[in-house]
mmCIF file of C-alpha atoms in Angstrom:
data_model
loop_
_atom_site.group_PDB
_atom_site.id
_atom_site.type_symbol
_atom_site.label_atom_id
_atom_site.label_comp_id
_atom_site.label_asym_id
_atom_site.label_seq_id
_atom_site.Cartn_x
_atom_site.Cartn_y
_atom_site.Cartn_z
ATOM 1 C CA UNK A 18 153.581 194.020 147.059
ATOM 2 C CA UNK A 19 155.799 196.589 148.099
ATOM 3 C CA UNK A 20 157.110 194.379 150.906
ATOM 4 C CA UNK A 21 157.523 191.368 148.319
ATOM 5 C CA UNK A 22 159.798 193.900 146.311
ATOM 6 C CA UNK A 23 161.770 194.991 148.851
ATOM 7 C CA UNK A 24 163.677 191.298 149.003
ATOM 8 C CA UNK A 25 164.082 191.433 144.848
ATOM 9 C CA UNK A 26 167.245 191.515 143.613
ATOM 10 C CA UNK A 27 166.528 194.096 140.466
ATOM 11 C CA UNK A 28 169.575 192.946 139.090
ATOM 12 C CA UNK A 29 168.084 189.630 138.600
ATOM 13 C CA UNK A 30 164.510 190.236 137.436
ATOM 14 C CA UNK A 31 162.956 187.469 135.908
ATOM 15 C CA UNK A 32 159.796 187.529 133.468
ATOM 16 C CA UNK A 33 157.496 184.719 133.931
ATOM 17 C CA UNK A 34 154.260 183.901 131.439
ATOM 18 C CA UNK A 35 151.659 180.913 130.830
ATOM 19 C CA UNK A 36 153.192 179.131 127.583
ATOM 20 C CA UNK A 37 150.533 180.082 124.805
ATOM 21 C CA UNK A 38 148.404 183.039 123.717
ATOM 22 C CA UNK A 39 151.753 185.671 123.171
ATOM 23 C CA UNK A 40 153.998 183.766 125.439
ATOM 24 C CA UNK A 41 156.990 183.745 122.713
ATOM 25 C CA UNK A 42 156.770 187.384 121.890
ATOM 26 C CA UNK A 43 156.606 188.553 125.472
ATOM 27 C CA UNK A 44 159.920 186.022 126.631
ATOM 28 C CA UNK A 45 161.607 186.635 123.756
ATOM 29 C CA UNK A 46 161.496 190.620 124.194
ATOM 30 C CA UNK A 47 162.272 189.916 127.807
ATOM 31 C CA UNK A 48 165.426 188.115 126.784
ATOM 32 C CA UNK A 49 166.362 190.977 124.470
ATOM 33 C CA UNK A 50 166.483 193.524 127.470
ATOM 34 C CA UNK A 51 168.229 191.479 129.803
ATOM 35 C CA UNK A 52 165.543 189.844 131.900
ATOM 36 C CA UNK A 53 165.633 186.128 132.688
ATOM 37 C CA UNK A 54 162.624 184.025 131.131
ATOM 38 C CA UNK A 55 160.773 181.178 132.373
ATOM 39 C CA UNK A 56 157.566 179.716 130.506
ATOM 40 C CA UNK A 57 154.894 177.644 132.714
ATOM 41 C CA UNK A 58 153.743 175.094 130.155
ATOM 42 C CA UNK A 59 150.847 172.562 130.808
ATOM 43 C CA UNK A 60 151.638 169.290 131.255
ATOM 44 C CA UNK A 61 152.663 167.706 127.705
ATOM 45 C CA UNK A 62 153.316 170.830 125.874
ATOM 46 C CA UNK A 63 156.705 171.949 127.670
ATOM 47 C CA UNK A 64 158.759 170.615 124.889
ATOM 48 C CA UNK A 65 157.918 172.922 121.986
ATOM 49 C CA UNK A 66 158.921 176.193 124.096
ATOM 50 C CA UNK A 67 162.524 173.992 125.500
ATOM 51 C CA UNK A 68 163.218 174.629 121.415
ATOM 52 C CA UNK A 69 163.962 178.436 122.182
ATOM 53 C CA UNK A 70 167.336 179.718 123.500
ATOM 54 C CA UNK A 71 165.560 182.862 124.914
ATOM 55 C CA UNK A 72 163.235 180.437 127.282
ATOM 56 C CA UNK A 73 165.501 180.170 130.270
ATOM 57 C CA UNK A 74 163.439 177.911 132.068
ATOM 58 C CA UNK A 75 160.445 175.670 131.436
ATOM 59 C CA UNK A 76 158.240 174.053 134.335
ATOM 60 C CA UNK A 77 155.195 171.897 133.416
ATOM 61 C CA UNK A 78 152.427 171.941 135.949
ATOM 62 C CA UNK A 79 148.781 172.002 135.740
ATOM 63 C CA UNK A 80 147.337 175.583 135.676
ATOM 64 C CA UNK A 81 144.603 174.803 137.477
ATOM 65 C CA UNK A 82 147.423 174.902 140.650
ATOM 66 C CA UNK A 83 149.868 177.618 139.388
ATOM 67 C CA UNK A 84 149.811 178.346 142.857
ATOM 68 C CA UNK A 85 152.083 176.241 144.252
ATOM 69 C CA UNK A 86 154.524 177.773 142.180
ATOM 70 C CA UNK A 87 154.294 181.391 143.712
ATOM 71 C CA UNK A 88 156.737 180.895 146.274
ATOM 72 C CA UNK A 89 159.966 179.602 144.315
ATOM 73 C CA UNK A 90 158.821 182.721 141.766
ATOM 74 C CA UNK A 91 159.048 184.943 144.019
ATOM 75 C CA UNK A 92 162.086 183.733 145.659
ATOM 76 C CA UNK A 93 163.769 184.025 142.039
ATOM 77 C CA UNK A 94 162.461 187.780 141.813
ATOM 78 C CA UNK A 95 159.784 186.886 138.689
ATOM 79 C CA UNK A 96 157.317 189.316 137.327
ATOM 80 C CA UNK A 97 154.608 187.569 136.049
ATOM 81 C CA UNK A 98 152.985 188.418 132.889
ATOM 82 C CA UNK A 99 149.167 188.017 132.077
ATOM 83 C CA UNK A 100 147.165 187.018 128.801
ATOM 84 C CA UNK A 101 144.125 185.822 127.387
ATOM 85 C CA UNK A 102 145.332 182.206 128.177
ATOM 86 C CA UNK A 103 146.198 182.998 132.097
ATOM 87 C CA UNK A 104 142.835 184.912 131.952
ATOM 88 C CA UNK A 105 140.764 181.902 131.184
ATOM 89 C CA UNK A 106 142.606 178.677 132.119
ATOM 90 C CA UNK A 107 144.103 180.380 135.800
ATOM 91 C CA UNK A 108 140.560 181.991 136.141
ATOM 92 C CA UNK A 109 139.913 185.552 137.307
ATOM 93 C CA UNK A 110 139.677 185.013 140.579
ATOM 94 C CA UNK A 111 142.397 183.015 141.066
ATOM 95 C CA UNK A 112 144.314 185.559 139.090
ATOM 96 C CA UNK A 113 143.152 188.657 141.504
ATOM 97 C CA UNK A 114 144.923 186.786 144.666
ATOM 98 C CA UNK A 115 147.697 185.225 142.500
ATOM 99 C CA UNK A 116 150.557 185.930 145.101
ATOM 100 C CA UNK A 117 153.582 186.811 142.543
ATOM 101 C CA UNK A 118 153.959 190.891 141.351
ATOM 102 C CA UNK A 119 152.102 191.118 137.812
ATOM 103 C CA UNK A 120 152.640 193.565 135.220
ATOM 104 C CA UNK A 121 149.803 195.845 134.613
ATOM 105 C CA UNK A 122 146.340 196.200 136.647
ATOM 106 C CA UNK A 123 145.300 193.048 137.367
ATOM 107 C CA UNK A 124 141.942 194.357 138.753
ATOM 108 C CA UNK A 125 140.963 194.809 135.387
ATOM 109 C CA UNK A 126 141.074 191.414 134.720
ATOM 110 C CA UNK A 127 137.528 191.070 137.089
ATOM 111 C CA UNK A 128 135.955 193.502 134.736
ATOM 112 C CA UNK A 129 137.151 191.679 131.368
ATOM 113 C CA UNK A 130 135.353 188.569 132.486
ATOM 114 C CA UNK A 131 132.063 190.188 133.007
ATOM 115 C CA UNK A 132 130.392 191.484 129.380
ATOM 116 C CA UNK A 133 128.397 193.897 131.693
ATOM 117 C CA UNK A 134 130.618 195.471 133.462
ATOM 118 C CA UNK A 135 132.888 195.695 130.111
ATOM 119 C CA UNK A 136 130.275 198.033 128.501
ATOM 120 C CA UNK A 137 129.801 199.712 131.694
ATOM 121 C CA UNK A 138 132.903 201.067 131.551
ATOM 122 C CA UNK A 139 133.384 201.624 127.826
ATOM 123 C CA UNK A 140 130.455 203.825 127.780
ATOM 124 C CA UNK A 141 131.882 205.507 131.302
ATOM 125 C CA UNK A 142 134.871 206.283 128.919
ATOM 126 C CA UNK A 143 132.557 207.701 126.444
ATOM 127 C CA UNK A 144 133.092 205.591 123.832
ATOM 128 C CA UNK A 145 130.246 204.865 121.343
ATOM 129 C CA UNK A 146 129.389 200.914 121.803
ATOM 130 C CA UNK A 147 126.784 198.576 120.151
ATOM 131 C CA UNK A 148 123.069 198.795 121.749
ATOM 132 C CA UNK A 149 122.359 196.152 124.029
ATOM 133 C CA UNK A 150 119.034 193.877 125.015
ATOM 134 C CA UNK A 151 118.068 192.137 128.150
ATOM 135 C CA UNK A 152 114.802 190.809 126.753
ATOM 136 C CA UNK A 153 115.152 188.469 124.173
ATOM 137 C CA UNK A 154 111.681 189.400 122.747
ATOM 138 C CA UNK A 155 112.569 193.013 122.218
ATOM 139 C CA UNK A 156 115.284 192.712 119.833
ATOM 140 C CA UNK A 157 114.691 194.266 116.584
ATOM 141 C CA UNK A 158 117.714 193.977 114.531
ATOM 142 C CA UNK A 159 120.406 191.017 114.005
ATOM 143 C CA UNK A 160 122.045 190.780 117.489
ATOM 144 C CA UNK A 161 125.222 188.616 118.836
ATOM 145 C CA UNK A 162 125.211 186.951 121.539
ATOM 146 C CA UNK A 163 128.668 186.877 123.770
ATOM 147 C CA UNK A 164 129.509 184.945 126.455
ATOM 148 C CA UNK A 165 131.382 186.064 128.803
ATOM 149 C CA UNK A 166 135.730 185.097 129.556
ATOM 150 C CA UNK A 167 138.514 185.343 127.315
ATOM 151 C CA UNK A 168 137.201 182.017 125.271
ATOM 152 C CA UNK A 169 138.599 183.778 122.160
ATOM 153 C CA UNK A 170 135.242 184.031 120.488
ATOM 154 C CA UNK A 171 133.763 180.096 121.347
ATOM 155 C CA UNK A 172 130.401 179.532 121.651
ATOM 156 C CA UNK A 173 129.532 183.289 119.959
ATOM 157 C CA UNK A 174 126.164 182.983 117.798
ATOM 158 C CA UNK A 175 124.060 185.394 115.564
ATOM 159 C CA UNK A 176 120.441 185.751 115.236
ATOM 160 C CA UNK A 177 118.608 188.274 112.737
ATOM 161 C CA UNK A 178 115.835 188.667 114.654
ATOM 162 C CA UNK A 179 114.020 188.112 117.830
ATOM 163 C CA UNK A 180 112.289 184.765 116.668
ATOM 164 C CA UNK A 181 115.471 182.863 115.753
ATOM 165 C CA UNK A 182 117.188 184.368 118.773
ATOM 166 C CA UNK A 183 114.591 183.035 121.221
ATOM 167 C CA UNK A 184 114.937 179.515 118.936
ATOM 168 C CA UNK A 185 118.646 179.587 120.036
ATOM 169 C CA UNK A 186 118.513 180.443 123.692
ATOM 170 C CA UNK A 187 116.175 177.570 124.314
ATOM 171 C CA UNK A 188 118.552 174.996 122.318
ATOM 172 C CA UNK A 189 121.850 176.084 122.853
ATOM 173 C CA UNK A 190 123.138 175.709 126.126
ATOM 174 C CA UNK A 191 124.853 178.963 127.169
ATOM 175 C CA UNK A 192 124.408 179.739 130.824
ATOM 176 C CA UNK A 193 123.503 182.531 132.758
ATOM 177 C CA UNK A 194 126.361 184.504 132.028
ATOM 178 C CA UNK A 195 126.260 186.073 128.838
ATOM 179 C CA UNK A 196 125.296 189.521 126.641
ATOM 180 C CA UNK A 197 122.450 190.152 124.164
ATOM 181 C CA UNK A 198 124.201 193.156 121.504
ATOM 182 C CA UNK A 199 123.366 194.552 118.443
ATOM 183 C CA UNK A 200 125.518 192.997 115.510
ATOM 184 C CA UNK A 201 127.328 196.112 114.255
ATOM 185 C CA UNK A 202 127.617 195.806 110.158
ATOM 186 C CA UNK A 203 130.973 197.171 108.875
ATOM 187 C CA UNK A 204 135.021 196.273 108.769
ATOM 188 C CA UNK A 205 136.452 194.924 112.248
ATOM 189 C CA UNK A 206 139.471 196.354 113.792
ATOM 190 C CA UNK A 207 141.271 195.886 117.079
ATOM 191 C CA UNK A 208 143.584 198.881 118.297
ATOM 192 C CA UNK A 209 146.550 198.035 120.856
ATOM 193 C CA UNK A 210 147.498 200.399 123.028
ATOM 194 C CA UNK A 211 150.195 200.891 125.921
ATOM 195 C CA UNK A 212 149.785 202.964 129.200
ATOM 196 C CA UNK A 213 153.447 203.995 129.635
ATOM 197 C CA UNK A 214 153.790 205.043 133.526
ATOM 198 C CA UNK A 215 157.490 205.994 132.559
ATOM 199 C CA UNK A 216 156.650 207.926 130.030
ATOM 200 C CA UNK A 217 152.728 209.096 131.420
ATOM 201 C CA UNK A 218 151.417 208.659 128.289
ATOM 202 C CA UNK A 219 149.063 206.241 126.114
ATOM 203 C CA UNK A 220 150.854 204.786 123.175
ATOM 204 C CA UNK A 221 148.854 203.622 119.879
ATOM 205 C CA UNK A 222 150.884 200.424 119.243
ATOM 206 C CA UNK A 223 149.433 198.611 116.656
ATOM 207 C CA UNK A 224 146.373 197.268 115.054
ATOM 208 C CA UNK A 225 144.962 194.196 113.589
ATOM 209 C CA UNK A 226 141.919 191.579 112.322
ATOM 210 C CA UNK A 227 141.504 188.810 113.507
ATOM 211 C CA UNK A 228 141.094 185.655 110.971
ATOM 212 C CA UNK A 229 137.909 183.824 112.513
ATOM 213 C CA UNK A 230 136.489 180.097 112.315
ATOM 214 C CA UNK A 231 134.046 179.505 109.726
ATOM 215 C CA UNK A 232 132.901 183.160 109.651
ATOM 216 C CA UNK A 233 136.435 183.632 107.195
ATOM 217 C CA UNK A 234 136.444 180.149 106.108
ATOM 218 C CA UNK A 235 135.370 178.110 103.200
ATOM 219 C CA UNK A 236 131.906 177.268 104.788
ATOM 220 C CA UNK A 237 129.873 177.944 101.651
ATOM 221 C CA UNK A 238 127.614 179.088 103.877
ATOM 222 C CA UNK A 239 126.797 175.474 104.860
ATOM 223 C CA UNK A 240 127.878 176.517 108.811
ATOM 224 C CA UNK A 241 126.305 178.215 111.752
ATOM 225 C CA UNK A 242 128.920 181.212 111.770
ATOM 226 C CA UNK A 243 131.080 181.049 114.754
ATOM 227 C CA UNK A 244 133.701 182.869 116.001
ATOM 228 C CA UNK A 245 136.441 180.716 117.245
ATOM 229 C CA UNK A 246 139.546 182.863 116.652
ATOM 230 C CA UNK A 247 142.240 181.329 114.930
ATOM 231 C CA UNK A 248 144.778 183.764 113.878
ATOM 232 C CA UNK A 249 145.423 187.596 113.248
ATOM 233 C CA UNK A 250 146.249 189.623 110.680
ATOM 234 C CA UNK A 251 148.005 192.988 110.423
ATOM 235 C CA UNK A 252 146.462 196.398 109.809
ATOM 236 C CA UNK A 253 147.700 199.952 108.964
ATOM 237 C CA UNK A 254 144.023 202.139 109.149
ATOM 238 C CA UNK A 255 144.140 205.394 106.953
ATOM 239 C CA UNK A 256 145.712 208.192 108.831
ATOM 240 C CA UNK A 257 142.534 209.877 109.651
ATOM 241 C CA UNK A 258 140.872 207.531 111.814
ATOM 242 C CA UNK A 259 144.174 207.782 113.790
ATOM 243 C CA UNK A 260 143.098 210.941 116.098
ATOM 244 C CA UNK A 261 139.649 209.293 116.890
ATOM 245 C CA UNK A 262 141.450 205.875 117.688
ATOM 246 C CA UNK A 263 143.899 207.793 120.343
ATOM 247 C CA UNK A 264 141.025 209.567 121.723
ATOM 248 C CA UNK A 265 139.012 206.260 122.547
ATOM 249 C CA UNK A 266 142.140 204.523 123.737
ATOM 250 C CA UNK A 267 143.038 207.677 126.078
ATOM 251 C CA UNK A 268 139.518 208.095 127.573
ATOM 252 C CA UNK A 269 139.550 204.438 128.265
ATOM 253 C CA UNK A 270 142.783 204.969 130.086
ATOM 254 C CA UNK A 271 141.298 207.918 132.112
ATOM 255 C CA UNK A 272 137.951 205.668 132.902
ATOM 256 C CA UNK A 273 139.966 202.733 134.497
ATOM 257 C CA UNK A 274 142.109 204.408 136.337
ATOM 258 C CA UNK A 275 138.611 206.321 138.432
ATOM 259 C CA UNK A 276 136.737 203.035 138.497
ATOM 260 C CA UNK A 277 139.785 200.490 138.672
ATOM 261 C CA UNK A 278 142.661 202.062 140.381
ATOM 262 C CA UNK A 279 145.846 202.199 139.892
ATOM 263 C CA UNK A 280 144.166 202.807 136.322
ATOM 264 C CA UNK A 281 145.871 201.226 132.634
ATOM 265 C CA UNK A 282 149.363 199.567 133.214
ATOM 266 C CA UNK A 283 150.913 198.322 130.097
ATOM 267 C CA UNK A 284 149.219 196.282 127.244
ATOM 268 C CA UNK A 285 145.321 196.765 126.326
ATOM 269 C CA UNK A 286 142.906 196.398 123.655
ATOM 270 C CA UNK A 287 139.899 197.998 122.204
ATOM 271 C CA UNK A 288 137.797 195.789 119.747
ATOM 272 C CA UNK A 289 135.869 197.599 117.215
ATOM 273 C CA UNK A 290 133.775 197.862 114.021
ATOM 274 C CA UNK A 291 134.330 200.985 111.771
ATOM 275 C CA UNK A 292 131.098 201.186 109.267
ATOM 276 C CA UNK A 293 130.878 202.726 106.251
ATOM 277 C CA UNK A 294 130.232 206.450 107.655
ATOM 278 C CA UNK A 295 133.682 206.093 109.201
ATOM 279 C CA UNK A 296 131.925 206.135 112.807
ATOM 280 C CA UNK A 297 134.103 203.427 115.096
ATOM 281 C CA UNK A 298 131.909 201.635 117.649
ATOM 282 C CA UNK A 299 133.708 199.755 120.289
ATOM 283 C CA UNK A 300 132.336 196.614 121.334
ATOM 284 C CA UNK A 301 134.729 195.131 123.806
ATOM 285 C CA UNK A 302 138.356 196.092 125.339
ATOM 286 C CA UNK A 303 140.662 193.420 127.347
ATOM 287 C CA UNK A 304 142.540 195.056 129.590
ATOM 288 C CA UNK A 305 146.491 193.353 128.914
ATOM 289 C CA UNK A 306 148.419 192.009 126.361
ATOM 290 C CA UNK A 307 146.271 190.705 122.497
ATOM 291 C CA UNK A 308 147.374 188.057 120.847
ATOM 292 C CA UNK A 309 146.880 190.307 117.585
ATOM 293 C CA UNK A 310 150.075 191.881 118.869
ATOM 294 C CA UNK A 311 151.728 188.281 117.611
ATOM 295 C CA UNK A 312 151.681 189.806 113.960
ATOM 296 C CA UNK A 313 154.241 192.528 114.854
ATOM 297 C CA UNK A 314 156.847 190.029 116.603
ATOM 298 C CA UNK A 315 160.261 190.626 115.809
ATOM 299 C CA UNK A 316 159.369 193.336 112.979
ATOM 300 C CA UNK A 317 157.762 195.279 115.075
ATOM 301 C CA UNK A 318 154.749 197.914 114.658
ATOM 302 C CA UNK A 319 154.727 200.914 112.430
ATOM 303 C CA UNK A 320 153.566 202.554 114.929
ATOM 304 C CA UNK A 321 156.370 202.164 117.187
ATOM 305 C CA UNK A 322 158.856 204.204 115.147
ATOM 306 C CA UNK A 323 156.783 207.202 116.118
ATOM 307 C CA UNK A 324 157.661 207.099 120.261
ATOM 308 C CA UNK A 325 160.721 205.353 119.498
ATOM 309 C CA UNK A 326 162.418 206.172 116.453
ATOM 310 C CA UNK A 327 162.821 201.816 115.419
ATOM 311 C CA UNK A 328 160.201 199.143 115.333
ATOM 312 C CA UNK A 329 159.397 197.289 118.728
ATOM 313 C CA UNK A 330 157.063 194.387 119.163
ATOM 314 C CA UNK A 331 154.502 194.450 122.302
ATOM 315 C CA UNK A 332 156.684 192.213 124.249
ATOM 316 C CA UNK A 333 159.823 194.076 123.699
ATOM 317 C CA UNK A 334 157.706 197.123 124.790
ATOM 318 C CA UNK A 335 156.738 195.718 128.344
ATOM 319 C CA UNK A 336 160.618 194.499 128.679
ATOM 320 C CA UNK A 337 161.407 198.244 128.050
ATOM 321 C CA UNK A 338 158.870 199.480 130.731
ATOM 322 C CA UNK A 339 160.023 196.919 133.251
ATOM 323 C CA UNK A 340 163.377 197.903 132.745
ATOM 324 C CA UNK A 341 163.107 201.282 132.527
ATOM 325 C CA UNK A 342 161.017 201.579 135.442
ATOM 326 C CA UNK A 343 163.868 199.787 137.622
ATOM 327 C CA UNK A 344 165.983 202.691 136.513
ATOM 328 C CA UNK A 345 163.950 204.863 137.911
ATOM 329 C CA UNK A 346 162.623 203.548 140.841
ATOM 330 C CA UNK A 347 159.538 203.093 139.738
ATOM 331 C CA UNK A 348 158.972 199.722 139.486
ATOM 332 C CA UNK A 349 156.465 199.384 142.251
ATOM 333 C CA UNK A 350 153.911 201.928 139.599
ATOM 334 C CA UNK A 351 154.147 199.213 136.986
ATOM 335 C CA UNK A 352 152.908 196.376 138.883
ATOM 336 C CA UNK A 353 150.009 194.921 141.078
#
């Protein structure tokens, strides 16, 4: 990496992204600082992102080969940008050897796709998180079961009780790869958060629901609930739960960066359910950019006013790190 860097021409950084997930928010905020944009788009879908004048480039090309685009990226001094959508249609592993720079810890990334290892660390980070079950016959109390990827909730199922989640397993076809976890009862909310390595300090950034499938929809209970996400909505929690939400977000922080160095770059997520006690358990993280962040684009989040005195969106945020960092000399800290 540090060789890569050392043939960029700062002056001419360039932000690249996959076209989808919070491709718009991140190129657009990338424009607003200065930094040249380009969207990779699969094949077909190129011409909705050609409408925007902040999109400096688009290139079609099948993701499954994003590859054979590193070295012309590289030569035009990009930074690439990660998501839910590079997560899952690049792959993990493809995403761990990608050879561009990329924002953020992109190590992470092989912990995200693996539900183990997810609670593993959440509970290294001392963060309260939903009891789990490896035998199928022990489970005593409604339980989800998770598969693991950023699939944005597909192919997610309930069962409330051992019986009918034995019933399921044998009929639904869901692999080897996948978590048994006890379905917390209360309100959902997801918490964004920014590891600032210019500023060494972890920002709360935001929060939101997310609107799901037939679980929120008219399915007059006529539906096997899924949870195929489909959009987000914005929240603003009561102050109180504030100091608690920092506190998971900052030991999170702390726990990557002994069991994932270089530790929380950037973007990241904790996914929770507050019940009616006002106890928060945390029942996954992803470790880069939500598209819940979408709901603050262009407005920005009212939480961003307290670091920053005016609103910023998440993608205007990462612009301001990138750019900041160059000012520095720090850009080599922000990426991986």
């Amino acid at each position: 990496m540090e060789a890569t860097l050392k043939n960029y021409d700062l002056s001419k950084l360039k932000v690249v992204t996959i076209a989808s997930h919070s491709s718009l928010q991140i190129l657009r905020g990338a424009k607003r600082l200065g930094l040249g944009t380009v969207a990779v788009a699969k094949p077909g879908s190129g011409w909705f992102y050609r409408r925007f004048t902040f999109i400096d480039k688009v290139i079609e090309v099948d993701l499954g080969s994003m590859e054979q685009l590193a070295g012309d990226l590289v030569k035009d001094n990009s930074i690439l940008i990660p998501h839910g959508s590079y997560v899952e249609y690049v792959g993990w592993r493809r995403a761990l050897n990608m050879p561009i720079p990329t924002f953020g810890n992109r190590y992470i990334i092989e912990w995200e796709a693996d539900q183990r290892k997810k609670m593993k660390l959440l509970e290294y980070a001392g963060i309260p998180i939903p009891k789990s079950f490896n035998d199928p016959t022990q489970v005593d109390r409604p339980v989800i079961v998770k598969l693991s990827g950023a699939k944005g909730g597909r192919g997610y199922f309930i069962a409330k009780d051992a019986n009918e989640l034995v019933s399921k397993l044998s009929s639904i076809n869901v692999g080897d790869d996948y978590i048994i976890q006890e379905y917390v009862i209360g309100v959902p909310a997801y918490y964004h958060y920014f590891g600032s390595k210019v500023y060494g300090r972890v920002e709360l950034f935001g929060m939101d629901l997310r609107y799901e499938s037939n679980v929120d929809g008219r399915s007059f209970n006529l539906a096997e609930p899924t949870f195929v996400v489909v959009g987000n909505i914005p929240v603003v929690l009561r102050e109180s739960l504030l100091p608690i939400v920092q506190k998971y977000g900052e030991g999170f922080s702390r726990a990557v960066a002994e069991l994932v160095p270089p530790g929380m770059i950037g973007p990241y997520s904790l996914e929770s359910i507050i019940r009616d006690d006002l106890s928060i358990i945390v029942f996954e993280f992803s470790g880069r950019i939500v598209a819940g962040t979408n709901v603050y684009m262009g407005i920005g989040s009212p939480y961003s006013v307290l670091y920053f005195d005016k609103p910023m969106d998440m993608g205007e945020r990462i612009a301001h790190e990138i750019v900041n960092s160059v000012k520095r000399g720090k850009l080599i800290d922000i990426l991986t």
